[in-house]
Coordinates of C-alpha atoms in Angstrom, one line a residue:
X1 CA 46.2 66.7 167.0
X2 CA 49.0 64.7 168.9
X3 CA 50.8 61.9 167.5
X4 CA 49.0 59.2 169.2
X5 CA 45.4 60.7 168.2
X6 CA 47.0 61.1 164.3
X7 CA 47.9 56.5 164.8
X8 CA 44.9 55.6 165.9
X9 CA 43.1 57.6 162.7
X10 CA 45.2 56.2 160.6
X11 CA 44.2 52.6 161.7
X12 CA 40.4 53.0 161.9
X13 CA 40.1 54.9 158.4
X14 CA 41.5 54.6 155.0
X15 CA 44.7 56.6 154.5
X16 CA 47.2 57.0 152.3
X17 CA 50.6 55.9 152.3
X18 CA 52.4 58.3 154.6
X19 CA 56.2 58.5 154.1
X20 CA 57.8 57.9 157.2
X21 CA 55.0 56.0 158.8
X22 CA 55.5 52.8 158.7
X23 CA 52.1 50.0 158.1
X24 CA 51.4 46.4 160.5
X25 CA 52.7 44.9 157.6
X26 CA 56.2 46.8 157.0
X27 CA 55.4 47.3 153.6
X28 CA 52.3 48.1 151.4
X29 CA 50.7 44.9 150.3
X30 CA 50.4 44.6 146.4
X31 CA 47.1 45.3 145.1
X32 CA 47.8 43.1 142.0
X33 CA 48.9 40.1 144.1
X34 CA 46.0 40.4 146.2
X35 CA 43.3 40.5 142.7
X36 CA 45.4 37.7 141.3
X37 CA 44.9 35.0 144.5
X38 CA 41.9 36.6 145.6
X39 CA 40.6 35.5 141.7
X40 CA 42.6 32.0 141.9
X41 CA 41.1 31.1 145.3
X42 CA 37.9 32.0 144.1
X43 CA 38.2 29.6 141.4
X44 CA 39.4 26.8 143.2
X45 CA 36.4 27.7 145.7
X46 CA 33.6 27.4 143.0
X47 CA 35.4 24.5 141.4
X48 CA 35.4 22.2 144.6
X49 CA 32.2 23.3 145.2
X50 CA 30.9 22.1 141.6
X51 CA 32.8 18.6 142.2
X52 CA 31.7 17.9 145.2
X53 CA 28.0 18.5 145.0
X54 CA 27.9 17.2 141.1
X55 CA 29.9 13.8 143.1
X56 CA 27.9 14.1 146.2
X57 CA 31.2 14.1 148.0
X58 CA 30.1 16.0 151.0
X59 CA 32.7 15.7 152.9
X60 CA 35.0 16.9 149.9
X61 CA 33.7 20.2 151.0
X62 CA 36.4 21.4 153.2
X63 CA 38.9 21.9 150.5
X64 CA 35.9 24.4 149.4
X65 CA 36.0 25.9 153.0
X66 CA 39.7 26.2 152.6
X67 CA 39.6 27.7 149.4
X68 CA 37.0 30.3 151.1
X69 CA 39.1 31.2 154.0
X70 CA 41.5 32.3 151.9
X71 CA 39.4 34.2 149.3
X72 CA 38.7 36.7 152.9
X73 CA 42.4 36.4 153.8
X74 CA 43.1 37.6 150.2
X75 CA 40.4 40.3 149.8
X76 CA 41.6 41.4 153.5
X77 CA 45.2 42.1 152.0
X78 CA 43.2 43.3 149.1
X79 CA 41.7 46.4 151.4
X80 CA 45.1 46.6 152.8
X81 CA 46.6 47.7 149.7
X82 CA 44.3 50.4 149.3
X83 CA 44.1 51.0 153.0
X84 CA 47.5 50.2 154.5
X85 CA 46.8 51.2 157.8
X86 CA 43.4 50.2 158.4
X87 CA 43.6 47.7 161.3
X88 CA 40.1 45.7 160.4
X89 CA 42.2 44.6 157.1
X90 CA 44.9 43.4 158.7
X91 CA 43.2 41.6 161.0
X92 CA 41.0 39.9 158.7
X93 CA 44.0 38.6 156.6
X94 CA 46.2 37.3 159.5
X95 CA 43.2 35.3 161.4
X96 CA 42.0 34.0 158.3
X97 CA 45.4 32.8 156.5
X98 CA 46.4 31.3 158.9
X99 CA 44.4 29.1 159.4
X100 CA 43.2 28.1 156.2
X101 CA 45.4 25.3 155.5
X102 CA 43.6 23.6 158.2
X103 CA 40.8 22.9 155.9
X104 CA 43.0 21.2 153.2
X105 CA 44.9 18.9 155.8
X106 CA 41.2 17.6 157.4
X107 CA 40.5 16.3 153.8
X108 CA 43.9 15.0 152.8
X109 CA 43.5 12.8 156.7
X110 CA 40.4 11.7 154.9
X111 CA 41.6 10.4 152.3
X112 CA 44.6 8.3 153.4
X113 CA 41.3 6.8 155.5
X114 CA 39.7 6.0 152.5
X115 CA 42.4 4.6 150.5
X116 CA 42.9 2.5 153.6
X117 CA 39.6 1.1 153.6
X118 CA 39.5 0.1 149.7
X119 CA 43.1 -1.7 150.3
X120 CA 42.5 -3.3 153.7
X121 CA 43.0 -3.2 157.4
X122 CA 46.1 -4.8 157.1
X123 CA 47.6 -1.7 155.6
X124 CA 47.7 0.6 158.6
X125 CA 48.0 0.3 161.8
X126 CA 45.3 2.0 163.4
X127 CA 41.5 1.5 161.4
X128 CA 40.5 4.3 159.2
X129 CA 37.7 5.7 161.2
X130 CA 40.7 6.7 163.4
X131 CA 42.2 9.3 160.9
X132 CA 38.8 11.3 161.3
X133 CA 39.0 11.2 164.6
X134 CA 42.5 11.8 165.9
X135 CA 43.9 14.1 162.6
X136 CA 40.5 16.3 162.4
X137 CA 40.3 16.8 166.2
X138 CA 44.5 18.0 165.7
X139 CA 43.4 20.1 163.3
X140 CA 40.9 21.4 165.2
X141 CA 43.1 21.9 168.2
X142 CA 45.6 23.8 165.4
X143 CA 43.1 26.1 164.3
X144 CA 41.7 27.2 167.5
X145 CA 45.2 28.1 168.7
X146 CA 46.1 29.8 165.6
X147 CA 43.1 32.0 165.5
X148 CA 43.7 33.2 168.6
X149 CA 47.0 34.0 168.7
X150 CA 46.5 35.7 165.5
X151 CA 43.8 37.5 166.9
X152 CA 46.0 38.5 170.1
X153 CA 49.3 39.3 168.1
X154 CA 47.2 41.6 165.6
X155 CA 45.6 43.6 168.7
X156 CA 48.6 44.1 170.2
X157 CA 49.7 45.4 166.8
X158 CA 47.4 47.7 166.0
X159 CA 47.8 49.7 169.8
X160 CA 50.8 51.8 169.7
X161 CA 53.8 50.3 171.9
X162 CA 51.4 47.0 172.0
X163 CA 53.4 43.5 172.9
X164 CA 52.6 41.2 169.9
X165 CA 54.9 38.7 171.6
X166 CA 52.3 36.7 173.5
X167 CA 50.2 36.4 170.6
X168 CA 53.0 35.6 167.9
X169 CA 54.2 32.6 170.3
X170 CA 50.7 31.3 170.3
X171 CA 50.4 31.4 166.7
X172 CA 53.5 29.5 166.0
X173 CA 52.2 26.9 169.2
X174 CA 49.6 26.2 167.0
X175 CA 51.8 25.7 163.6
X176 CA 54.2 23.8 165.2
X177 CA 51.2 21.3 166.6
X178 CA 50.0 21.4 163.2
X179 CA 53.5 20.1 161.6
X180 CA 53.8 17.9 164.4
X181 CA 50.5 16.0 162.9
X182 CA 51.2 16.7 159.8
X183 CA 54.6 14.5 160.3
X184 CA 53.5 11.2 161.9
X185 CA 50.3 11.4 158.9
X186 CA 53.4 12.0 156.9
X187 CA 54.8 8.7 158.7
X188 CA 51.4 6.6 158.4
X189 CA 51.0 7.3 154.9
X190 CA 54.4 5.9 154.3
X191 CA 53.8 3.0 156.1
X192 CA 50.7 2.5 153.6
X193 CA 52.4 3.1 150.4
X194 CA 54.9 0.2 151.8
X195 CA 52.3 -2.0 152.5
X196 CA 50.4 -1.4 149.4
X197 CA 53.4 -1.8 146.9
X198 CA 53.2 -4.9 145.7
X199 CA 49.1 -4.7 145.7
X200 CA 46.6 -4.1 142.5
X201 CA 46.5 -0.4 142.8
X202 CA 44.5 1.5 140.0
X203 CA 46.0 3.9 137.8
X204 CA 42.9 6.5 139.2
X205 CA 44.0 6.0 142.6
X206 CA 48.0 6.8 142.1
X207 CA 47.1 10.0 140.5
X208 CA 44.9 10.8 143.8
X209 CA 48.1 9.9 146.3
X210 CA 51.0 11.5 143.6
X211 CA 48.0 15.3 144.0
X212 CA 47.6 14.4 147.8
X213 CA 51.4 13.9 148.4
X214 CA 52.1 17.3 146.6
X215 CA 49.4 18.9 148.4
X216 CA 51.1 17.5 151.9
X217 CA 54.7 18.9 150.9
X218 CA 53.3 22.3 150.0
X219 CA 51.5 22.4 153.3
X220 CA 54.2 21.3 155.1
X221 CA 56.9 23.8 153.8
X222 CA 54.6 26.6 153.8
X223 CA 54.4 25.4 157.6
X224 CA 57.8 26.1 158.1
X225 CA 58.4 29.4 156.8
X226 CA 54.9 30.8 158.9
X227 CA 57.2 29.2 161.6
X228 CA 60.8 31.0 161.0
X229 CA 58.6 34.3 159.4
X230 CA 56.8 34.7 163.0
X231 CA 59.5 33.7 164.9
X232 CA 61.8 36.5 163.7
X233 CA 59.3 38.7 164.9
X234 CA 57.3 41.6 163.5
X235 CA 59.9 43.2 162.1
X236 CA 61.7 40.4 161.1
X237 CA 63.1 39.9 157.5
X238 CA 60.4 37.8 156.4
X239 CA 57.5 39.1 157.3
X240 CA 58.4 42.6 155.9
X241 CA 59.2 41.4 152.9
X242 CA 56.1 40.5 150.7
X243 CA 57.7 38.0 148.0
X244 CA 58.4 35.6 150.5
X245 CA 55.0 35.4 151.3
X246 CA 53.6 35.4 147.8
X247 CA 55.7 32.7 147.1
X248 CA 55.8 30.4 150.0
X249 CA 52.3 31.3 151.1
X250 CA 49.7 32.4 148.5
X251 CA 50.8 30.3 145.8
X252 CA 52.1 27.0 148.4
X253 CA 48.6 27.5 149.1
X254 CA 46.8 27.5 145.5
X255 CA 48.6 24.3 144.8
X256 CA 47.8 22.5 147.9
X257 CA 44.1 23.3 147.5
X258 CA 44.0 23.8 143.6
X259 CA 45.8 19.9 142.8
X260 CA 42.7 18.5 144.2
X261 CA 40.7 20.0 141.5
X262 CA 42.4 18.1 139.2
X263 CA 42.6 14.8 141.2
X264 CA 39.1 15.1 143.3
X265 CA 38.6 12.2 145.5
X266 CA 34.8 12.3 144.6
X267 CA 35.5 11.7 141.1
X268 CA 38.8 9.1 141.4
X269 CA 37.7 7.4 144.9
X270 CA 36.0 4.1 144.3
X271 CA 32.4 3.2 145.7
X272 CA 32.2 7.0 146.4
X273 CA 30.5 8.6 143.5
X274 CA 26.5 9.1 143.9
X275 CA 26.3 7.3 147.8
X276 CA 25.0 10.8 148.9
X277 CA 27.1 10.6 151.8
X278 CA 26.4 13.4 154.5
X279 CA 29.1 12.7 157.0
X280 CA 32.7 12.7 156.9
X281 CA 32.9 9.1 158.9
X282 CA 35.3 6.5 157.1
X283 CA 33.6 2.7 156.4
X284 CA 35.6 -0.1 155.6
X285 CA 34.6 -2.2 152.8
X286 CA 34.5 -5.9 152.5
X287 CA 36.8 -7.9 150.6
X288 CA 34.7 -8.8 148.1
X289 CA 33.4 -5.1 147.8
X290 CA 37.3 -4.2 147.5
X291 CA 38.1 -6.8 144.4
X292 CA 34.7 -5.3 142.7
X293 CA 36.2 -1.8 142.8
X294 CA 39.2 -3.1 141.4
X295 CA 37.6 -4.9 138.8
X296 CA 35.7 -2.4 137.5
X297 CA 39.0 -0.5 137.1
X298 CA 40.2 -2.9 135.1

């Protein structure tokens, strides 16, 4: 059996570690990492999923479709770790991790346009309806050129002497689009918090922007090292080295997602709670609806 026949068996079955041969990922993924964020994702999943049906959030459901992407992502580096080689793993966890983030930004964009329409049109400058519309088609954008590049790069991985540049460059194309959003939402949401600073702001409501603002900088750094890891290249010190992406993926990841468990928008967002809401579309609320919300607060 020649060399080439003996790869290409080792990628479409389950083999063993074999010393000397060397897996997509440069290593072999930890099969205790991958039980431990495959069972935190899984909670966060189920929990978002509880809140947002018990609120009738619906729209809260894409930190739940988050969540979920990276459950597969997870259990796809949880195969690899007992099939290193096996190219249907690997390609499951890089088209799925990536992306996943995606999810959470759509619903922090939401937000912002929520907070925008209990505290006035005065407080941004473009109307909340706009956030859904300009960040969620970005994010859509992001996704679709992350997917496939990931798909592309992980092809060209698994086929002996394959080019993953092409792919690899598309991927980080659609990370660095995603951070480019990511930083003028980063700028609008400033402007917000300057415009609201002197306004009655509920005690409920600055616990929801301190969890979205941690979920934003956790997005936004894990950003940048999927940038710099892919960049170096497949072989790159990063990538082959699978603490840096515990740490500034997996677990960037299950506090981005998981904070919003703790400060859900269907249970802190005013005017929100029972409406039975099926769309993610942004209304603004009169004044006099606005001073009632903070009322009740009070």
């Amino acid at each position: 059996m020649s060399n080439v026949t003996s790869y290409l068996d080792l990628n479409k079955n389950c083999a063993a570690l074999v010393d000397g041969v060397h897996t997509q990922y440069g290593y072999r993924p930890s099969l205790a990492a991958g039980i431990t964020f495959v069972s935190l994702f899984s909670i966060v999943t189920i929990a978002h999923v509880g809140q947002s049906t018990w609120t009738r959030t619906w729209w809260a459901y894409v930190f739940a479709l988050g969540a979920l992407t990276e459950v597969i992502g997870w259990v796809g580096r949880l195969w690899s770790a007992v099939c290193p080689y096996n190219d249907s793993a690997f390609l499951m966890q890089i088209s799925t991790l990536i992306i996943a983030p995606t999810f959470f930004t759509a619903g922090i964009y939401i937000i912002l346009g929520r907070l925008i329409s209990l505290q006035g049109p005065h407080t941004s400058p473009i109307t909340p309806k706009w956030y859904l519309w300009i960040f969620c088609t970005c994010d859509i954008v992001s996704l679709v050129i992350q997917a496939v590049g990931g798909g592309l790069a992980s092809e060209a991985s698994s086929t002996r002497g394959g080019d993953t540049k092409p792919g690899t460059d598309v991927m980080v194309a659609g990370i660095l689009f995603q951070m480019a959003s990511i930083a003028v939402f980063t700028g609008l949401a400033i402007n917000f918090l300057v415009k609201v600073r002197k306004d009655v702001f509920p005690l409920r409501l600055k616990a929801l922007v301190a969890g979205t603002s941690v979920s934003v900088v956790m997005i936004f750094v894990r950003s940048v090292y999927r940038c710099v890891e892919l960049l170096q290249g497949w072989d790159g010190f990063l990538i082959t080295r699978e603490g840096y992406f515990l740490a500034l993926d997996g677990a960037l990841m299950v506090v981005a997602g998981g904070v919003f468990t703790f400060v859900n928008p269907g249970w802190l967002l005013p005017n929100l709670k029972g409406k039975g809401e099926g769309e993610m579309q942004l209304e603004s609320l009169s004044d006099r609806g606005l001073k009632n919300s903070i009322d009740g607060d009070e």
